[in-house]
PDB file of C-alpha atoms in Angstrom:
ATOM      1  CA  UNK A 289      43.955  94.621  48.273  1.00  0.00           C
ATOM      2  CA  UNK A 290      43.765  90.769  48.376  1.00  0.00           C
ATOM      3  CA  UNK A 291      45.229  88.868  51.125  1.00  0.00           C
ATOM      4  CA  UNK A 292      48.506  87.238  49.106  1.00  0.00           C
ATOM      5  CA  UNK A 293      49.462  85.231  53.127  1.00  0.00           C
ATOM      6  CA  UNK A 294      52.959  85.483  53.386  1.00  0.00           C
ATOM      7  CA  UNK A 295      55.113  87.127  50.892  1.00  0.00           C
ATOM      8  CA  UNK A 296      58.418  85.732  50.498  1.00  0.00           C
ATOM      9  CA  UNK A 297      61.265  87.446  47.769  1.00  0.00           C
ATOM     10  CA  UNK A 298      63.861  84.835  46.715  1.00  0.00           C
ATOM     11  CA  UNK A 299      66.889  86.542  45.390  1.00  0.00           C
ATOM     12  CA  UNK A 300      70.452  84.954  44.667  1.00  0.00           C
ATOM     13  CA  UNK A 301      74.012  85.482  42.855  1.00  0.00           C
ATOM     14  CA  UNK A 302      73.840  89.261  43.037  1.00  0.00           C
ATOM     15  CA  UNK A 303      77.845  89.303  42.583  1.00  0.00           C
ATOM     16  CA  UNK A 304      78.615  93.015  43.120  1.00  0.00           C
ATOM     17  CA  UNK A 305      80.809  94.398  42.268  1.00  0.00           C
ATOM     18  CA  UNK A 306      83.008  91.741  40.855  1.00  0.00           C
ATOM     19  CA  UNK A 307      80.529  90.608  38.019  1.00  0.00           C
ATOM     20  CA  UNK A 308      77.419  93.341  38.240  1.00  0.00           C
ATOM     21  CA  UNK A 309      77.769  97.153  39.323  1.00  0.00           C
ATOM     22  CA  UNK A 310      74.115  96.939  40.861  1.00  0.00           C
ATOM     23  CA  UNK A 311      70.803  95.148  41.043  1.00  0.00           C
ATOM     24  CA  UNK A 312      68.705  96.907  37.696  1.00  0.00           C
ATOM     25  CA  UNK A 313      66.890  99.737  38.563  1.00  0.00           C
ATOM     26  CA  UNK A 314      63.571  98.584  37.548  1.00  0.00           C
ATOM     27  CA  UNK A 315      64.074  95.654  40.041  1.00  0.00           C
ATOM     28  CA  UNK A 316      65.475  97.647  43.252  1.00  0.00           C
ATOM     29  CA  UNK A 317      61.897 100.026  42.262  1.00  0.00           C
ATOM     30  CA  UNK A 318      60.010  96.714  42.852  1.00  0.00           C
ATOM     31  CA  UNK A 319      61.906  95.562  46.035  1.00  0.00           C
ATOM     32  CA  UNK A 320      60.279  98.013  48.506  1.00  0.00           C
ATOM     33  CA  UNK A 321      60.817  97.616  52.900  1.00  0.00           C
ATOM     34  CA  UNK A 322      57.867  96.090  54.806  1.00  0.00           C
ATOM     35  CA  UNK A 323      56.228  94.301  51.648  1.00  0.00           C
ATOM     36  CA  UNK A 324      57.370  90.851  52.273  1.00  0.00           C
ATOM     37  CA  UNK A 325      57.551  89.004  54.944  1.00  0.00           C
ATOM     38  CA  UNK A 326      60.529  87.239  54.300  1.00  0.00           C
ATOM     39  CA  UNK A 327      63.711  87.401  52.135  1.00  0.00           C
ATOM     40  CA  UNK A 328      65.416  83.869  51.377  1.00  0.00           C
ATOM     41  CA  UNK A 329      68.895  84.124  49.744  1.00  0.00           C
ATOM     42  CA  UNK A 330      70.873  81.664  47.839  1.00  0.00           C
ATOM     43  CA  UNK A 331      74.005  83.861  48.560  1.00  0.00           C
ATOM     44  CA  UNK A 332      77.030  85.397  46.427  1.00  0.00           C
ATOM     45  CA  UNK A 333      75.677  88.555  47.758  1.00  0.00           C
ATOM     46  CA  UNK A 334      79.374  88.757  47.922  1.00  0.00           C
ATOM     47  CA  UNK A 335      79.917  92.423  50.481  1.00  0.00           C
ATOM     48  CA  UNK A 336      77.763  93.341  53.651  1.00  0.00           C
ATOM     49  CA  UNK A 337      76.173  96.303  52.134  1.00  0.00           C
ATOM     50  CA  UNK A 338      73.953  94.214  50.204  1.00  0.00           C
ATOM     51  CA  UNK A 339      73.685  92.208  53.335  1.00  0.00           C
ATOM     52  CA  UNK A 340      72.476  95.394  54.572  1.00  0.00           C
ATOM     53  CA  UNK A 341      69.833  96.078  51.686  1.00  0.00           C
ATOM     54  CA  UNK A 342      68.154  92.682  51.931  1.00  0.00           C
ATOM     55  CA  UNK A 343      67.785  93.463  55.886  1.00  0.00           C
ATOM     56  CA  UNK A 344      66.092  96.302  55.247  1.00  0.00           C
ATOM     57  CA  UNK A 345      63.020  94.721  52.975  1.00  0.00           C
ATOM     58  CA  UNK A 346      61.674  92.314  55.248  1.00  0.00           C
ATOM     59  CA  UNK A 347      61.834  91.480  59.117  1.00  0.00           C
ATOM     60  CA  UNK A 348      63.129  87.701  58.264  1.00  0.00           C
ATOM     61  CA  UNK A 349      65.589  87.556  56.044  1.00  0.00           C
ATOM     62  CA  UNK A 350      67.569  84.238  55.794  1.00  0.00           C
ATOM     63  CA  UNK A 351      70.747  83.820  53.631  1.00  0.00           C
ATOM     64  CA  UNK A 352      73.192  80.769  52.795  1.00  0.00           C
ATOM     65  CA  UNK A 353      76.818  81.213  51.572  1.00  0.00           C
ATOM     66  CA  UNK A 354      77.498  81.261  48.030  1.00  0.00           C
ATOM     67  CA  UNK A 355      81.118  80.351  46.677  1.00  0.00           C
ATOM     68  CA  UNK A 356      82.006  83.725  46.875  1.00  0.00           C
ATOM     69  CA  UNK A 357      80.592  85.122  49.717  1.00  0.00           C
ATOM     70  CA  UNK A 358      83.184  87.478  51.496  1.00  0.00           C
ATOM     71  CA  UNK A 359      81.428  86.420  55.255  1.00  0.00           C
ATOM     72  CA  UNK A 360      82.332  82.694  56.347  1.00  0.00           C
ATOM     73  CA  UNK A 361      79.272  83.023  58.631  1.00  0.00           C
ATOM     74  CA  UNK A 362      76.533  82.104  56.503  1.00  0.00           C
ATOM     75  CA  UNK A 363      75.409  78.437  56.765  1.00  0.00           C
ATOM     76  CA  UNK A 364      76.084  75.837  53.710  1.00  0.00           C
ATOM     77  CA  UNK A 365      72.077  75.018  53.993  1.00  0.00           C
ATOM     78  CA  UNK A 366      69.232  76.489  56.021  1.00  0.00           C
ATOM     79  CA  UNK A 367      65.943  74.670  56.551  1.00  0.00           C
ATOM     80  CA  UNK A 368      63.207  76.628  57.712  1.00  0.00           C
ATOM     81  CA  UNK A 369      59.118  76.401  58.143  1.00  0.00           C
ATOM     82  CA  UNK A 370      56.829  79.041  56.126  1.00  0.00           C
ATOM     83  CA  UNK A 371      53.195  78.637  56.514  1.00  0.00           C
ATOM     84  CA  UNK A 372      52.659  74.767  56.024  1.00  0.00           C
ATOM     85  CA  UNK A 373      55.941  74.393  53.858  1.00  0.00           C
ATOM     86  CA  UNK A 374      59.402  73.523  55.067  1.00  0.00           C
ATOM     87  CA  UNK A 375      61.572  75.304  52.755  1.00  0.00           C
ATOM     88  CA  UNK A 376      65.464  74.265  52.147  1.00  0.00           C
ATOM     89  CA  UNK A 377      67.792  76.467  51.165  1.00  0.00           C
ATOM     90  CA  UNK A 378      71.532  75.941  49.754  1.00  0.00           C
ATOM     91  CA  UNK A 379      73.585  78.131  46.892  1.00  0.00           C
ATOM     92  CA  UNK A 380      74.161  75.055  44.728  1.00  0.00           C
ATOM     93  CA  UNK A 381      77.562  74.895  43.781  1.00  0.00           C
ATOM     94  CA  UNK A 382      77.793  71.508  45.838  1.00  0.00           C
ATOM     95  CA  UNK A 383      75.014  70.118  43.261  1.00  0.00           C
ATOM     96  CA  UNK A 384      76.924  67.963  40.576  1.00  0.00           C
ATOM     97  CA  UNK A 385      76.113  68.056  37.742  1.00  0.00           C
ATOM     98  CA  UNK A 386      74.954  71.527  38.334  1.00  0.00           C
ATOM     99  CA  UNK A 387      71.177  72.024  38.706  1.00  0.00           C
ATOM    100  CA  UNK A 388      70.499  68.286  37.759  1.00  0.00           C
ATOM    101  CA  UNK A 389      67.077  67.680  38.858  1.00  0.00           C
ATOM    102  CA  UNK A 390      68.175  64.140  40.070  1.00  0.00           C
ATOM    103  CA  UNK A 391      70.721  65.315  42.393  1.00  0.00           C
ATOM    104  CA  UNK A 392      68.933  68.324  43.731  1.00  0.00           C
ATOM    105  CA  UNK A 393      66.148  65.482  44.713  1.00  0.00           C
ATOM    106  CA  UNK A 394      68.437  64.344  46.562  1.00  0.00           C
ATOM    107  CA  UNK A 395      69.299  66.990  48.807  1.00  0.00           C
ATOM    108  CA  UNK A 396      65.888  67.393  48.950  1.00  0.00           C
ATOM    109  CA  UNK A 397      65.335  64.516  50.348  1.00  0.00           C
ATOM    110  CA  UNK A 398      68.221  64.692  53.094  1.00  0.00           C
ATOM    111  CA  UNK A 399      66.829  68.268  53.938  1.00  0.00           C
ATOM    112  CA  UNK A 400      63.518  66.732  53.848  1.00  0.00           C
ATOM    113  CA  UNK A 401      61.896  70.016  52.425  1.00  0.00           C
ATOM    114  CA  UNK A 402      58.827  70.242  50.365  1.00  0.00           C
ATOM    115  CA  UNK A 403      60.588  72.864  48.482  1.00  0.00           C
ATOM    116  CA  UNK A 404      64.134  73.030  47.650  1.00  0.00           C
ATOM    117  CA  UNK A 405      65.765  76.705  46.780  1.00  0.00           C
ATOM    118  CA  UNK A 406      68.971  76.295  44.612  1.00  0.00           C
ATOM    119  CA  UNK A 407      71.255  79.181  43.321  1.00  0.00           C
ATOM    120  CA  UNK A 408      74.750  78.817  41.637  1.00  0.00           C
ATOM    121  CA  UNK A 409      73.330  78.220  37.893  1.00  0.00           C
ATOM    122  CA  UNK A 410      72.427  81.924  37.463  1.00  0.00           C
ATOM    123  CA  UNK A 411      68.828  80.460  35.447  1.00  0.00           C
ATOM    124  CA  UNK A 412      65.777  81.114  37.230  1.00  0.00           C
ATOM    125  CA  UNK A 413      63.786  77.705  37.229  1.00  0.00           C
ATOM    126  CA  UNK A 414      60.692  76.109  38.643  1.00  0.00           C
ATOM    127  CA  UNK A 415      59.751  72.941  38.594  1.00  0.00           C
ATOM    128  CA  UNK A 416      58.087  70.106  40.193  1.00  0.00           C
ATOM    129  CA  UNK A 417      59.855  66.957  40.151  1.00  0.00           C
ATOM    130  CA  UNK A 418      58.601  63.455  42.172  1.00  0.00           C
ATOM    131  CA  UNK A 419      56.098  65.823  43.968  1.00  0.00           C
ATOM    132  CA  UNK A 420      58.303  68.270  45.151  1.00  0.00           C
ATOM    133  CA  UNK A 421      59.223  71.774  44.235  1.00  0.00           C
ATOM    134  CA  UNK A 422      62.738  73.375  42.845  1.00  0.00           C
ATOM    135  CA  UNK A 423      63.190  76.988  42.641  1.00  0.00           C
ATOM    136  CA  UNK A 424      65.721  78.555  41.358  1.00  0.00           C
ATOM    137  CA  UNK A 425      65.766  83.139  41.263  1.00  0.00           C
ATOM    138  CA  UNK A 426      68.293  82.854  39.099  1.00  0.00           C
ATOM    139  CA  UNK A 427      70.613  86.328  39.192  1.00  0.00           C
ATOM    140  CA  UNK A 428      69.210  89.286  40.089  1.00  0.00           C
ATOM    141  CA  UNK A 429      72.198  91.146  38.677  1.00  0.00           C
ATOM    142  CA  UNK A 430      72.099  89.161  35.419  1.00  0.00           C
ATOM    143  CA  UNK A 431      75.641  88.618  36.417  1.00  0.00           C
ATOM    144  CA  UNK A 432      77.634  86.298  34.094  1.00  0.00           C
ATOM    145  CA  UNK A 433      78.251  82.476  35.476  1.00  0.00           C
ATOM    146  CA  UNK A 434      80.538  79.886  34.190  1.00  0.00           C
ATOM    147  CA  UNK A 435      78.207  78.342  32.265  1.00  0.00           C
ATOM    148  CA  UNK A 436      76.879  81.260  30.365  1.00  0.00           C
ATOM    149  CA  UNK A 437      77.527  85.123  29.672  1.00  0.00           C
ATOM    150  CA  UNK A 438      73.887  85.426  28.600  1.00  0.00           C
ATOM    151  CA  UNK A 439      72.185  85.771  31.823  1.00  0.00           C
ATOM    152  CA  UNK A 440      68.585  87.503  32.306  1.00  0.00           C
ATOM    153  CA  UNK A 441      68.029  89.179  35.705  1.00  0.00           C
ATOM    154  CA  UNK A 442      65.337  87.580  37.481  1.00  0.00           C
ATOM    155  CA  UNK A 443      64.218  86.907  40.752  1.00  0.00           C
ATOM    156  CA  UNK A 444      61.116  85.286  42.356  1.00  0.00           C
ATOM    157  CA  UNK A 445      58.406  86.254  44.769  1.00  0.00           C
ATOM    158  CA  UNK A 446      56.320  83.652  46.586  1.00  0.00           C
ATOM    159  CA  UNK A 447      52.976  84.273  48.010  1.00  0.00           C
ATOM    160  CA  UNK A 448      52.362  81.384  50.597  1.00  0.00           C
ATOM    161  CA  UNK A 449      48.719  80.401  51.690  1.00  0.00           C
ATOM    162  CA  UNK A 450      47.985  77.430  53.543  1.00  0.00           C
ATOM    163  CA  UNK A 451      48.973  74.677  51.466  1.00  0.00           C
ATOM    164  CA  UNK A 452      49.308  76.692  48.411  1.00  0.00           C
ATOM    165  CA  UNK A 453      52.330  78.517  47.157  1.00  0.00           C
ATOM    166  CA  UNK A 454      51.816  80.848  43.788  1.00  0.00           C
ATOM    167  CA  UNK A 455      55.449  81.274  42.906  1.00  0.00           C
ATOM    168  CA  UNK A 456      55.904  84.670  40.502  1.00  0.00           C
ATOM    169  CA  UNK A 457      59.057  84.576  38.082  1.00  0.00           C
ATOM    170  CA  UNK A 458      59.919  88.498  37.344  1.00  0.00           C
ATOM    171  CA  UNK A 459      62.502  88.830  34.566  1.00  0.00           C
ATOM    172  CA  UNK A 460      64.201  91.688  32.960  1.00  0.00           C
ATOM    173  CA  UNK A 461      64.379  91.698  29.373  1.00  0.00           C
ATOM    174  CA  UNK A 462      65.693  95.260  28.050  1.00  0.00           C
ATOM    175  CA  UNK A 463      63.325  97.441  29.594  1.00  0.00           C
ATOM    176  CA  UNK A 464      60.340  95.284  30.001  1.00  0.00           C
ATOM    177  CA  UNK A 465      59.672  93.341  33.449  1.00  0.00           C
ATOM    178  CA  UNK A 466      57.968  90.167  32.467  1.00  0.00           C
ATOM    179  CA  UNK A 467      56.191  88.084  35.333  1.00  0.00           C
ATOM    180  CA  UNK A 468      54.907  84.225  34.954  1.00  0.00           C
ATOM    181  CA  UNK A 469      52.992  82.698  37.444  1.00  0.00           C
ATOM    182  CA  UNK A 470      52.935  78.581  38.287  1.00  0.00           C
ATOM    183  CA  UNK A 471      51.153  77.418  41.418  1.00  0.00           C
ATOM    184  CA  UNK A 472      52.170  74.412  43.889  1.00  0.00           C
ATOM    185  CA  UNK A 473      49.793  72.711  46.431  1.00  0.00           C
ATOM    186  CA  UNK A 474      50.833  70.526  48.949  1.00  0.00           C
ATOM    187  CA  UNK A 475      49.080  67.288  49.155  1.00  0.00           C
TER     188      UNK A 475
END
């Protein structure tokens, strides 16, 4: 099997059981213990049992709170070193507008991150903007969000080598999984 480096599953916005029942059962088939390396979070995981199920995939699993996380304990941002990246992580409901690529810049910025990991809009996303990196898992759940009802479950899996990060999208359309891949190097 090639060497991938470090695996790293970004998840977010799970919302059970207020909004979703579960994550689909295609996905929690994928999301097997001892894979990855790390788990990064972008919270709403909303109860401690799925607390519980993201500490069982990997040994380092790192989670922010979401606007309707149930435990207060969670940080508003993390900021933490994988490989030669420093990653930043926040849910995203303190973006305004939401997911505007100009503000999330900016908490780039004050993080200092090379890549910034947003949550909140339930759309998974991926961009590069002024040299930097913005992910977004979108909802694993597919849970609804304020700004839409039509929400594809998705979540993201980086593979982290030296100064290259292949980021793969997985989405859930019906009963298809469909994965796109994008690749980031750091200067």
């Amino acid at each position: 099997m090639a060497d991938f480096g470090e695996l790293v599953l970004v998840v977010g916005d799970f919302h059970i059981p207020h909004r979703a029942s579960s994550i689909p059962e295609k996905f929690q088939r994928m999301l097997v213990p001892n894979k990855m390396q790390h788990v990064l979070c972008t919270g709403n995981l909303v109860t401690k049992e799925q607390l519980d199920e993201l500490k069982a995939l990997a040994p380092n699993v790192h989670i922010v709170r979401g606007d309707f996380d149930e435990d207060t304990t969670f940080p508003d941002s993390k900021v933490l070193q994988i490989g030669k990246f420093k990653i930043g992580l926040i849910h995203g409901h303190q973006i305004v507008p939401w997911g505007d690529a100009h503000s999330l810049a900016i908490v780039q910025r004050q993080l200092d991150v090379d890549i910034l990991i947003t949550g909140h809009t339930h759309r998974n996303e991926v961009n590069e903007y002024e040299g930097k990196w913005f992910i977004n898992p979108g909802s694993i759940t597919g849970s609804y969000s304020t700004l839409t009802t039509e929400v594809t479950p998705s979540f993201i899996l980086l593979a982290i080598q030296g100064s290259k990060v292949v980021t793969y999208v997985y989405e859930l359309h019906g009963d298809q999984v469909d994965v796109s891949k994008s690749e980031f190097s750091k200067a």
